[in-house]
Coordinates of C-alpha atoms and ligand atoms in Angstrom, one line a residue:
M134 CA 5.7 8.1 -36.4
N135 CA 2.3 7.0 -37.7
Q136 CA 0.3 8.7 -40.4
K137 CA -2.0 10.4 -37.9
E138 CA 0.9 11.7 -35.8
S139 CA 2.9 13.0 -38.8
K140 CA -0.2 14.7 -40.1
L141 CA -0.8 16.3 -36.7
S142 CA 2.8 17.4 -36.3
S143 CA 2.9 18.9 -39.8
H144 CA -0.3 20.7 -38.9
H145 CA 1.3 22.0 -35.8
K146 CA 4.4 23.0 -37.8
Q147 CA 2.2 24.9 -40.2
E148 CA 0.3 26.5 -37.5
K149 CA 3.4 27.5 -35.6
S150 CA 5.0 29.0 -38.7
S151 CA 1.9 30.8 -39.7
S152 CA 1.4 32.3 -36.3
K153 CA 5.0 33.3 -36.2
T154 CA 4.6 35.1 -39.5
D155 CA 1.4 36.8 -38.3
H156 CA 3.1 38.2 -35.3
N157 CA 6.3 39.2 -36.8
H158 CA 5.2 40.6 -40.1
P159 CA 4.3 44.3 -39.8
A160 CA 1.6 44.0 -42.5
T161 CA -0.1 41.3 -40.6
N162 CA 0.2 42.7 -37.2
G163 CA -2.8 41.7 -35.2
S164 CA -2.9 45.0 -33.4
N165 CA -3.5 46.9 -36.6
P166 CA -7.4 47.4 -36.9
D167 CA -7.2 48.7 -40.5
H168 CA -5.4 45.7 -41.6
H169 CA -8.0 43.4 -40.0
S170 CA -10.9 45.1 -41.6
S171 CA -9.3 45.1 -45.1
V172 CA -8.4 41.4 -44.8
K173 CA -12.0 40.6 -43.7
K174 CA -13.4 42.7 -46.5
A175 CA -11.2 41.0 -49.1
F176 CA -12.2 37.7 -47.8
R177 CA -15.9 38.5 -47.9
E178 CA -15.6 39.5 -51.5
K179 CA -14.1 36.2 -52.6
P180 CA -16.5 33.6 -54.2
L181 CA -18.1 31.2 -51.7
L182 CA -16.2 28.2 -52.9
Q183 CA -12.9 29.9 -52.6
R184 CA -13.7 31.0 -49.1
F185 CA -14.7 27.5 -48.1
R186 CA -11.5 26.1 -49.6
E187 CA -9.4 28.6 -47.7
C188 CA -11.1 27.9 -44.5
S189 CA -10.8 24.1 -44.8
N190 CA -7.2 24.3 -45.7
K191 CA -6.4 26.4 -42.7
P192 CA -4.7 24.2 -40.1
R193 CA -6.9 23.8 -37.1
R194 CA -6.1 22.5 -33.7
R195 CA -8.1 19.4 -32.9
I196 CA -9.9 19.9 -29.7
E197 CA -11.8 16.9 -28.7
K198 CA -13.6 16.6 -25.5
P199 CA -12.3 13.7 -23.6
T200 CA -14.7 10.8 -23.4
V201 CA -15.0 9.3 -20.0
C202 CA -15.0 5.6 -19.6
T203 CA -15.5 3.9 -16.3
W204 CA -13.2 1.1 -15.3
N205 CA -13.7 -1.1 -12.4
S206 CA -10.8 -2.3 -10.3
E207 CA -10.7 -5.7 -12.1
Q208 CA -10.1 -4.0 -15.4
L209 CA -7.3 -2.1 -14.0
Q210 CA -4.6 -4.7 -14.7
A211 CA -5.7 -4.9 -18.3
L212 CA -5.7 -1.1 -18.5
I213 CA -2.2 -0.8 -17.2
K214 CA -1.1 -3.5 -19.6
T215 CA -2.7 -1.6 -22.5
F216 CA -1.0 1.5 -21.3
Q217 CA 2.4 -0.2 -21.1
E218 CA 1.9 -1.5 -24.6
Y219 CA 1.0 1.9 -25.8
E220 CA 4.1 3.3 -24.1
K221 CA 6.2 0.8 -25.9
A222 CA 4.7 1.8 -29.2
A223 CA 5.2 5.5 -28.5
L224 CA 8.7 5.0 -27.4
D225 CA 9.7 3.3 -30.7
D226 CA 9.4 6.7 -32.2
V227 CA 12.0 8.2 -29.9
E228 CA 15.7 8.3 -30.6
P229 CA 17.1 5.2 -29.0
T230 CA 20.1 5.4 -26.7
S231 CA 22.0 2.6 -25.1
Q232 CA 20.4 3.2 -21.7
E233 CA 18.3 0.4 -20.2
Q234 CA 16.1 1.1 -17.3
D235 CA 13.4 -0.3 -15.2
Y236 CA 10.2 1.6 -15.4
Q237 CA 7.7 1.9 -12.6
I238 CA 4.1 2.9 -13.2
N239 CA 2.1 3.9 -10.2
A240 CA -1.5 4.7 -9.8
V241 CA -2.9 5.8 -6.5
S242 CA -6.4 6.9 -6.0
I243 CA -6.8 9.9 -3.8
E244 CA -10.5 10.0 -3.7
K245 CA -11.8 6.8 -5.2
T246 CA -11.1 7.9 -8.7
C247 CA -8.1 8.1 -10.9
V248 CA -8.3 9.3 -14.4
I249 CA -5.8 8.3 -17.0
Y250 CA -5.6 10.8 -19.7
D251 CA -3.5 10.1 -22.7
H252 CA -3.1 11.7 -26.1
I253 CA -2.3 9.6 -29.0
G254 CA -2.1 10.8 -32.6
G255 CA -4.1 14.0 -31.8
T256 CA -6.9 12.2 -30.1
Y257 CA -7.5 12.6 -26.4
R258 CA -8.6 9.5 -24.6
T259 CA -9.6 9.7 -21.0
K260 CA -10.2 6.8 -18.8
R261 CA -11.7 6.9 -15.4
I262 CA -10.7 4.1 -13.1
E263 CA -12.6 3.2 -10.0
I264 CA -10.2 1.9 -7.6
P265 CA -10.9 1.0 -4.0
L266 CA -9.9 3.7 -1.6
V267 CA -6.3 3.9 -0.6
S268 CA -5.3 1.5 -3.2
S269 CA -2.1 1.7 -5.2
L270 CA -0.7 -0.1 -8.1
S271 CA 2.9 -0.4 -8.8
F272 CA 4.1 -2.3 -11.8
I273 CA 7.8 -2.6 -12.5
T274 CA 8.8 -3.7 -15.9
N275 CA 12.2 -4.9 -16.7
E276 CA 11.7 -4.7 -20.4
K277 CA 14.3 -2.8 -22.3
H278 CA 12.9 0.6 -23.5
H279 CA 14.5 3.2 -25.7
T280 CA 15.0 6.4 -23.8
S281 CA 15.3 9.8 -25.2
S282 CA 17.8 12.3 -24.1
S283 CA 15.0 14.8 -24.2
E284 CA 13.0 12.7 -21.8
S285 CA 11.7 15.0 -19.1
P286 CA 12.8 14.1 -15.6
S287 CA 10.4 13.6 -12.7
L288 CA 7.8 16.2 -12.1
P289 CA 8.2 17.2 -8.5
N290 CA 4.8 18.4 -7.4
T291 CA 2.6 16.0 -9.2
P292 CA -0.1 14.3 -7.2
P293 CA 0.1 10.5 -6.8
A294 CA -0.8 9.4 -10.2
L295 CA -0.4 6.7 -12.7
L296 CA 3.1 7.4 -13.9
S297 CA 4.6 6.2 -17.0
R298 CA 7.4 7.0 -19.4
S299 CA 5.7 9.5 -21.5
S300 CA 6.8 11.7 -24.4
S301 CA 5.0 14.7 -25.7
T302 CA 2.4 12.3 -27.1
S303 CA 1.1 11.3 -23.8
S304 CA 0.1 12.8 -20.6
I305 CA -1.6 11.4 -17.5
S306 CA -3.8 13.1 -15.0
T307 CA -5.4 12.3 -11.8
T308 CA -8.7 13.6 -10.9
K309 CA -10.5 14.6 -7.7
S310 CA -14.0 13.3 -7.5
N311 CA -16.2 13.9 -4.5
T312 CA -19.3 11.7 -4.7
S313 CA -20.0 12.2 -8.3
T314 CA -18.5 9.8 -10.7
T315 CA -19.1 11.9 -13.8
S316 CA -17.6 15.3 -13.0
S317 CA -13.9 15.3 -13.1
K318 CA -11.2 17.9 -13.2
A319 CA -7.9 16.7 -14.7
T320 CA -4.7 18.0 -13.4
T321 CA -1.4 17.5 -15.3
S322 CA 1.0 14.9 -14.3
G323 CA 3.8 13.3 -16.0
M324 CA 6.1 10.4 -16.4
K325 CA 8.7 9.3 -14.0
V326 CA 11.2 6.6 -13.7
K327 CA 11.1 4.8 -10.3
K328 CA 9.3 7.5 -8.4
K329 CA 10.3 7.5 -4.8
K330 CA 7.4 9.3 -3.2
N331 CA 5.4 7.6 -0.6
P332 CA 1.9 7.5 -2.0
F333 CA 0.1 6.5 1.1
M334 CA 1.1 9.6 3.0
K335 CA -1.1 11.8 0.7
V336 CA -3.8 9.3 0.6
Y337 CA -4.1 9.1 4.3
K338 CA -3.9 12.8 4.8
K339 CA -6.7 13.2 2.3
L340 CA -8.9 10.6 3.8
K341 CA -8.2 11.7 7.3
L342 CA -7.9 8.1 8.4
K343 CA -6.8 7.3 11.8
I344 CA -3.1 7.3 11.6
A345 CA -2.3 9.7 14.3
N346 CA 1.0 10.8 12.8
P347 CA 1.4 9.7 9.2
E348 CA 4.6 11.6 8.7
K349 CA 6.2 9.6 11.6
N350 CA 4.4 6.3 11.4
I351 CA 4.1 5.5 7.7
A352 CA 7.3 3.8 6.4
K353 CA 9.4 5.4 3.8
P354 CA 9.7 3.7 0.4
E355 CA 13.3 2.9 1.1
L356 CA 12.3 0.7 4.1
I357 CA 9.6 -1.0 2.1
E358 CA 12.1 -1.7 -0.7
K359 CA 14.5 -3.2 1.8
Y360 CA 11.9 -5.6 3.2
F361 CA 10.3 -6.4 -0.1
P362 CA 13.3 -6.7 -2.4
N363 CA 11.5 -8.8 -5.1
L364 CA 7.9 -8.4 -4.1
K365 CA 5.2 -5.8 -4.3
L366 CA 3.6 -4.6 -1.1
P367 CA -0.1 -5.6 -1.2
D368 CA -2.2 -2.8 -2.7
D369 CA -4.6 -2.5 0.3
F370 CA -1.9 -2.4 3.0
V371 CA -0.1 0.4 4.6
Y372 CA 3.3 -0.3 6.2
I373 CA 3.4 1.4 9.6
L374 CA 6.2 1.4 12.1
E375 CA 4.3 1.5 15.4
N376 CA 1.0 0.3 16.6
E377 CA -2.0 2.6 15.8
R378 CA -4.4 2.7 18.7
S379 CA -8.0 3.1 17.8
S380 CA -8.9 1.6 21.1
K381 CA -9.0 4.1 24.0
T382 CA -6.6 2.2 26.2
L383 CA -4.6 4.3 28.6
P384 CA -1.0 3.3 29.3
T385 CA -0.2 1.8 32.6
A386 CA 2.0 3.9 34.8
H387 CA 5.5 2.9 34.0
N388 CA 7.6 5.2 36.1
D389 CA 8.2 2.4 38.5
N390 CA 9.8 0.3 35.8
R391 CA 13.3 1.2 37.0
C392 CA 15.7 -1.7 36.8
N393 CA 18.6 -2.2 39.1
C394 CA 21.3 -2.0 36.5
T395 CA 24.0 0.5 37.6
S396 CA 25.9 1.5 34.5
K397 CA 24.6 -0.6 31.6
C398 CA 21.5 -2.6 31.0
V399 CA 22.5 -6.0 29.6
K400 CA 19.9 -8.3 28.2
H401 CA 19.2 -11.4 30.3
E402 CA 20.6 -9.5 33.4
C403 CA 18.4 -6.5 33.5
L404 CA 15.4 -7.1 35.7
N405 CA 13.1 -5.3 33.3
Y406 CA 14.3 -7.5 30.5
L407 CA 13.7 -10.6 32.5
S408 CA 10.2 -9.6 33.3
Q409 CA 9.4 -8.6 29.6
V410 CA 9.4 -4.9 30.3
E411 CA 11.3 -2.5 28.2
C412 CA 13.3 0.2 29.9
S413 CA 11.8 3.6 29.4
S414 CA 13.6 6.8 28.3
D415 CA 14.4 7.7 31.9
C416 CA 16.5 4.5 32.5
Q417 CA 19.5 5.5 34.5
C418 CA 21.8 3.7 32.0
G419 CA 20.9 6.3 29.4
S420 CA 22.4 5.5 26.0
L421 CA 24.1 2.3 27.4
C422 CA 20.7 0.8 28.0
D423 CA 20.4 -2.3 25.9
N424 CA 16.8 -2.9 26.7
K425 CA 15.0 -0.7 24.2
M426 CA 14.6 -3.2 21.3
F427 CA 11.0 -2.2 20.5
T428 CA 11.4 1.5 20.7
N429 CA 14.7 1.4 18.7
M430 CA 13.3 -1.2 16.3
Q431 CA 16.3 -3.3 16.6
Y432 CA 15.4 -5.9 14.0
P433 CA 17.9 -8.2 12.4
N434 CA 18.2 -8.4 8.6
I435 CA 15.0 -10.1 7.5
V436 CA 13.2 -9.9 4.2
C437 CA 9.9 -10.9 2.7
F438 CA 9.7 -13.6 0.0
Y439 CA 7.1 -15.7 -1.6
S440 CA 6.6 -18.8 0.5
K441 CA 5.0 -21.6 -1.6
G442 CA 1.4 -22.3 -0.6
K443 CA 1.4 -19.8 2.2
G444 CA 1.6 -16.4 0.4
I445 CA 4.2 -14.0 1.6
G446 CA 6.6 -15.1 4.3
V447 CA 9.7 -13.7 6.0
K448 CA 13.2 -15.2 6.0
C449 CA 16.5 -14.6 7.6
N450 CA 18.8 -12.5 5.5
Q451 CA 21.9 -12.5 7.6
P452 CA 24.3 -15.4 8.5
I453 CA 22.4 -16.2 11.7
I454 CA 19.7 -14.9 14.1
K455 CA 20.7 -16.2 17.5
K456 CA 18.4 -18.0 19.8
G457 CA 16.6 -15.5 22.1
E458 CA 17.2 -12.6 19.7
F459 CA 14.4 -10.1 19.1
I460 CA 13.2 -10.4 15.5
T461 CA 10.5 -7.9 15.1
E462 CA 7.4 -6.4 16.7
Y463 CA 4.0 -7.5 15.5
V464 CA 2.7 -4.1 14.6
G465 CA -0.9 -3.3 13.6
E466 CA -4.0 -1.4 14.6
V467 CA -4.8 -2.0 18.3
I468 CA -8.5 -2.4 18.6
S469 CA -10.9 -3.5 21.3
I470 CA -12.3 -7.0 21.4
K471 CA -15.7 -5.5 20.7
R472 CA -14.5 -3.7 17.6
F473 CA -12.6 -6.8 16.5
E474 CA -15.8 -8.9 16.8
K475 CA -17.7 -6.4 14.6
R476 CA -15.0 -6.3 12.0
T477 CA -14.7 -10.1 11.8
S478 CA -18.4 -10.8 11.7
R479 CA -18.9 -8.2 9.0
K480 CA -15.7 -7.9 7.0
Y481 CA -13.2 -10.7 7.3
H482 CA -15.4 -13.6 6.1
K483 CA -13.9 -13.5 2.7
S484 CA -10.3 -13.1 3.8
L485 CA -7.8 -15.7 2.7
H486 CA -5.3 -14.7 5.2
H487 CA -5.8 -13.6 8.8
Y488 CA -3.9 -11.0 10.6
C489 CA -5.4 -10.6 14.0
M490 CA -3.3 -11.2 17.1
N491 CA -4.6 -11.4 20.6
L492 CA -2.8 -8.7 22.6
N493 CA -4.4 -8.8 26.1
E494 CA -7.8 -9.4 27.6
N495 CA -9.0 -6.1 26.2
E496 CA -7.3 -5.7 22.9
I497 CA -6.4 -7.3 19.5
I498 CA -3.8 -6.2 17.1
D499 CA -5.4 -6.1 13.7
A500 CA -2.7 -6.0 11.0
T501 CA -5.1 -6.5 8.1
W502 CA -4.8 -3.0 6.7
M503 CA -1.8 -1.6 8.4
G504 CA 1.2 -3.3 10.0
N505 CA 4.8 -4.1 9.6
I506 CA 6.9 -7.0 8.5
G507 CA 5.7 -9.0 11.5
R508 CA 2.3 -9.5 9.9
F509 CA 3.9 -11.5 7.1
I510 CA 5.5 -14.2 9.3
N511 CA 3.9 -17.5 8.6
H512 CA 2.8 -20.3 11.0
S513 CA 4.7 -23.6 11.5
C514 CA 3.9 -26.5 13.7
D515 CA 7.7 -26.8 14.3
P516 CA 8.5 -23.1 14.6
N517 CA 11.9 -21.4 15.1
A518 CA 10.4 -18.3 16.8
C519 CA 7.7 -17.4 19.3
T520 CA 5.6 -14.5 20.4
Q521 CA 5.8 -12.6 23.7
V522 CA 3.9 -9.8 25.1
W523 CA 6.1 -7.0 26.5
S524 CA 5.3 -3.8 28.3
V525 CA 6.7 -0.8 26.4
N526 CA 6.2 2.6 27.9
G527 CA 3.1 1.3 29.6
Y528 CA 1.6 -0.3 26.6
D529 CA 1.5 -4.0 25.7
K530 CA 3.3 -4.9 22.6
V531 CA 3.9 -8.3 20.9
G532 CA 7.4 -9.2 20.0
I533 CA 8.6 -12.1 17.9
F534 CA 11.8 -13.8 19.3
A535 CA 14.0 -16.6 18.0
I536 CA 13.6 -19.9 20.0
R537 CA 16.6 -21.4 18.2
D538 CA 19.4 -20.3 15.9
I539 CA 17.9 -19.3 12.6
M540 CA 20.3 -19.5 9.6
F541 CA 20.5 -17.5 6.5
G542 CA 17.6 -18.1 4.1
E543 CA 15.6 -20.0 6.6
E544 CA 11.9 -19.0 6.9
I545 CA 11.0 -17.4 10.2
T546 CA 7.9 -19.0 11.7
Y547 CA 6.0 -19.2 14.9
N548 CA 3.0 -21.2 16.1
Y549 CA -0.1 -19.1 15.6
H550 CA -2.2 -21.0 18.1
F551 CA -5.1 -19.8 16.0
T552 CA -8.5 -19.7 17.6
I553 CA -11.3 -20.1 15.2
Y554 CA -14.0 -17.9 16.6
D555 CA -17.2 -19.0 15.0
E556 CA -18.9 -22.2 14.3
V557 CA -19.2 -22.0 10.5
S558 CA -15.7 -21.1 9.6
E559 CA -13.3 -23.7 8.4
Q560 CA -9.8 -24.3 9.8
Q561 CA -7.0 -23.4 7.5
V562 CA -4.9 -26.2 6.1
C563 CA -1.4 -25.9 7.3
K564 CA 1.4 -26.1 4.7
C565 CA 4.3 -25.7 7.0
G566 CA 5.8 -29.1 5.9
A567 CA 7.1 -30.0 9.3
E568 CA 7.3 -33.6 10.3
T569 CA 5.1 -32.8 13.3
C570 CA 2.6 -30.8 11.2
T571 CA -0.9 -31.2 12.6
G572 CA -2.5 -30.5 9.3
V573 CA -4.4 -27.4 10.2
I574 CA -3.7 -24.1 11.8
G575 CA -5.5 -23.9 15.1
K576 CA -8.7 -25.3 16.2
K577 CA -12.2 -24.1 17.0
P578 CA -12.9 -23.1 20.6
S579 CA -15.6 -25.0 22.4
S580 CA -17.8 -21.9 22.7
P581 CA -19.1 -20.3 19.5
S582 CA -18.5 -16.8 20.6
F583 CA -15.0 -15.4 20.7
S584 CA -13.6 -15.5 24.2
G585 CA -10.3 -14.0 23.4
S586 CA -8.6 -16.7 25.5
S587 CA -5.5 -18.3 24.4
D588 CA -5.5 -21.9 23.4
S589 CA -2.0 -23.2 23.6
E590 CA -2.6 -26.9 23.3
A591 CA -1.2 -28.7 20.2
D592 CA -3.5 -28.3 17.2
T593 CA -5.2 -31.4 16.1
P594 CA -5.9 -32.5 12.5
D595 CA -9.4 -33.2 11.5
E596 CA -11.1 -34.2 8.3
S597 CA -10.1 -30.9 6.7
E598 CA -6.7 -32.4 6.1
N599 CA -8.0 -33.9 2.9
E600 CA -9.1 -30.5 1.5
S601 CA -7.8 -30.1 -2.0
E602 CA -5.1 -27.5 -2.8
G603 CA -7.3 -25.8 -5.3
S604 CA -10.0 -24.7 -2.9
P605 CA -8.4 -22.8 -0.1
K606 CA -10.4 -22.8 3.1
R607 CA -11.6 -19.6 4.5
S608 CA -11.6 -19.2 8.2
L609 CA -12.0 -16.6 10.9
A610 CA -9.1 -16.8 13.2
V611 CA -7.0 -14.9 15.7
S612 CA -3.5 -15.8 16.6
N613 CA -2.7 -16.2 20.3
V614 CA 0.5 -15.3 22.0
E615 CA 2.4 -18.2 23.6
S616 CA 0.7 -19.2 26.8
N617 CA 3.9 -19.3 28.8
N618 CA 4.3 -15.7 27.9
E619 CA 1.0 -14.3 28.9
P620 CA 1.0 -10.6 29.6
S621 CA 3.2 -10.0 32.6
Q622 CA 2.0 -6.5 32.9
K623 CA -0.6 -4.8 34.9
K624 CA -4.0 -4.6 33.3
Q625 CA -4.4 -1.7 30.9
K626 CA -7.3 0.6 31.6
I627 CA -9.9 1.4 29.0
D628 CA -10.8 5.0 29.0
E629 CA -14.5 4.5 29.6
S630 CA -15.4 8.2 29.4
N631 CA -14.1 8.4 25.8
S632 CA -15.0 5.0 24.5
E633 CA -16.5 5.0 21.0
D634 CA -16.3 1.3 20.5
D635 CA -20.0 1.0 19.6
D636 CA -19.6 3.4 16.8
M637 CA -18.0 2.8 13.5
S638 CA -14.6 4.4 13.4
E639 CA -13.4 6.3 10.4
N640 CA -11.2 3.4 9.6
D641 CA -14.1 1.0 9.9
E642 CA -16.1 3.1 7.3
Y643 CA -13.1 2.9 5.0
Y644 CA -12.9 -0.8 5.4
M645 CA -16.5 -1.3 4.7
Q646 CA -16.2 0.7 1.5
F647 CA -13.2 -1.3 0.6
I648 CA -14.8 -4.6 1.1
D649 CA -18.0 -3.4 -0.7
S650 CA -16.0 -2.3 -3.7
E651 CA -14.5 -5.7 -4.2
Ligands
SAM233 C1 -0.3 -13.4 9.4 S1 -0.6 -13.9 7.8 C2 1.0 -14.4 7.2 C3 1.3 -13.7 5.9 C4 0.6 -14.2 4.7 N1 1.2 -15.4 4.3 C5 0.5 -13.2 3.6 O1 0.8 -13.5 2.5 O2 0.1 -12.1 3.9 C6 -1.4 -15.5 8.2 C7 -2.0 -16.2 7.0 O3 -1.0 -16.7 6.2 C8 -1.3 -18.0 5.7 N2 -0.4 -19.0 6.4 C9 0.5 -18.7 7.3 N3 1.1 -19.9 7.7 C10 0.6 -20.9 6.9 C11 0.9 -22.2 6.8 N4 1.7 -22.9 7.6 N5 0.1 -23.0 6.0 C12 -0.8 -22.4 5.2 N6 -1.1 -21.1 5.2 C13 -0.4 -20.3 6.1 C14 -2.7 -18.3 6.2 O4 -3.6 -17.9 5.2 C15 -2.8 -17.3 7.4 O5 -4.2 -16.9 7.7

C-alpha cells in the first residue's frame, strides 16, 4: 500500500472509530441537544489556536470533484493500457492466491461517451472518452494477476462499461451524454472477469438502429467466441444471424415452391434444391426435409483466423467439407442499389476492405457494419468455394458452397469477381498466392457508373501488380455472384409506396457519424 493510500485508510479507520464512538456513547449521543450546545460552547471558549489545531487534526473525507478529460478514440488504446497498468499496481496490494485467470476489459459507448472513473489513493480521476458510436473495446490479457478471495463477483445489472479487475480502490462508471460533452452523470459499475453480456444488444436498443429484432438477430457472445477463437471481432461490426432489410423489397410468393418429394427431401434430388430454392416451412416432408440449410443455419465447423496480407479469413475446422456442401450464408444489410451508390460515394472511399455483394438487380448485401462469418471469407483466383443466389421464403439470399473437398485448416475462398464501380478507385492487389493469380481482385467496368451487372470473366492483371506492400490500395468494389448461378428466382418487387431510398436511413446517419468521427 503506498503512502497516500495508507494515510487515507488510517484516516478512514479513525473516522470510522470516532463515528462509532459518537453513536454508541450515551454522552455523545447526537440526538441530545443539551450535549450539543455544551460541546459547542466549550469549543468556542477555547483559544483560537487550539480550536484551529483541533479542527485540522479532525479526519476529513476528501471530496474532490472529478476532473473531466476528453479522450479521442485514438487515445483509447493508451488509456486502456494505462488502466491495465494501474490495475496491476493496485492488485499487488491484494493478498495473492494461486489462481491465474484471464481478464477482460470491455468498454462500450452507449451514447458516444464513456467515462472512466477511478479512485486511486484518495484522489478521484475521471476520464471521458469519446468513442465512435456502437463501438466496443475488448482486451484480453493473459498476464498472471493476483486475485483476492474478497474480490467481488460480477455486478449483474451494470450497463456496458469498461470493466476491469478492481478492488475497493477503483471504480468505473459509464455516463450518458446527450449532445453535450461536458455534462455527465456517472453511474456505478464494477469489475468483472470475462463478462458474457452481449454489449451490442444494449447499444442497438439505445440507438434505435434498424435491426428489426436485435434479441433474435444479434449473435450471442458464445457464437462469436466459437467463430473467433483467437481473434477479436472488429469494434465497428455487429455479428448478425440473418439479413437485415433496409430496402423495402417484398418477398416473392413462395407457396408454389412445393417440391415433389414424398417422404423426405434429399439434396440433389429435391426439385427445389436443384433449382436453388429452399423448401419452406409447409414442405410436406416436415422435419425430414433436408433442404432448409439457410433457415437452419447448417454451417460446417469453420473459424476465423488471421490470413497473412488479407486481414481476417475463414478456414475449415473439421476434417473435411465435402464438395457441394453449403458452407455459410453471406449475411449483411440488404440495401437498394441507390442506397448502395450513396453509401459508397460518400462513405466507403477510405475503406481498406470491401464487403458489398451483388444480390440481384435491385439489391446489394452490405456487410460492412453488420454481417456474419461469410463476410470474412477472402478471395482467391483459384478458389475452393463459390457463391450462389438462392430463394429462401421468397427472398434472395447468397450462399457459399464448396466446389471441391476442403480439408482441415484450409482457407475457404471464393472468387469475388469484384466490380470496381468508379473511375478513380484502384484495383486491390490480390494476395491469394495461387499459381493462376491474376494479380488483382476484379477489374473496372467499362462504364464509370455502377451498373450492378456481374462480370464473370477472368480478372486481368495490370500495372497495379507492382504496387508495394506497404501502401495498400484503396478501391471501391462490389463482389458478384458467380454468373452461372445468376438468380433463378422471380424478380423481387420493390414496395414503391413505401420507398424511402432517397432519404438517409437511421443506419446511414449512424454510419456518417462513425466515418466523421474517425
Ligand atoms: C469481404 S472482405 C474479407 C474479409 C477481410 N479480409 C477482413 O479482414 O475483414 C474483402 C476484403 O478482404 C481483402 N481480401 C480478400 N481477399 C484478398 C486477397 N486475395 N488478397 C488481398 N486482399 C484480400 C480485401 O481488402 C477485400 O476488400
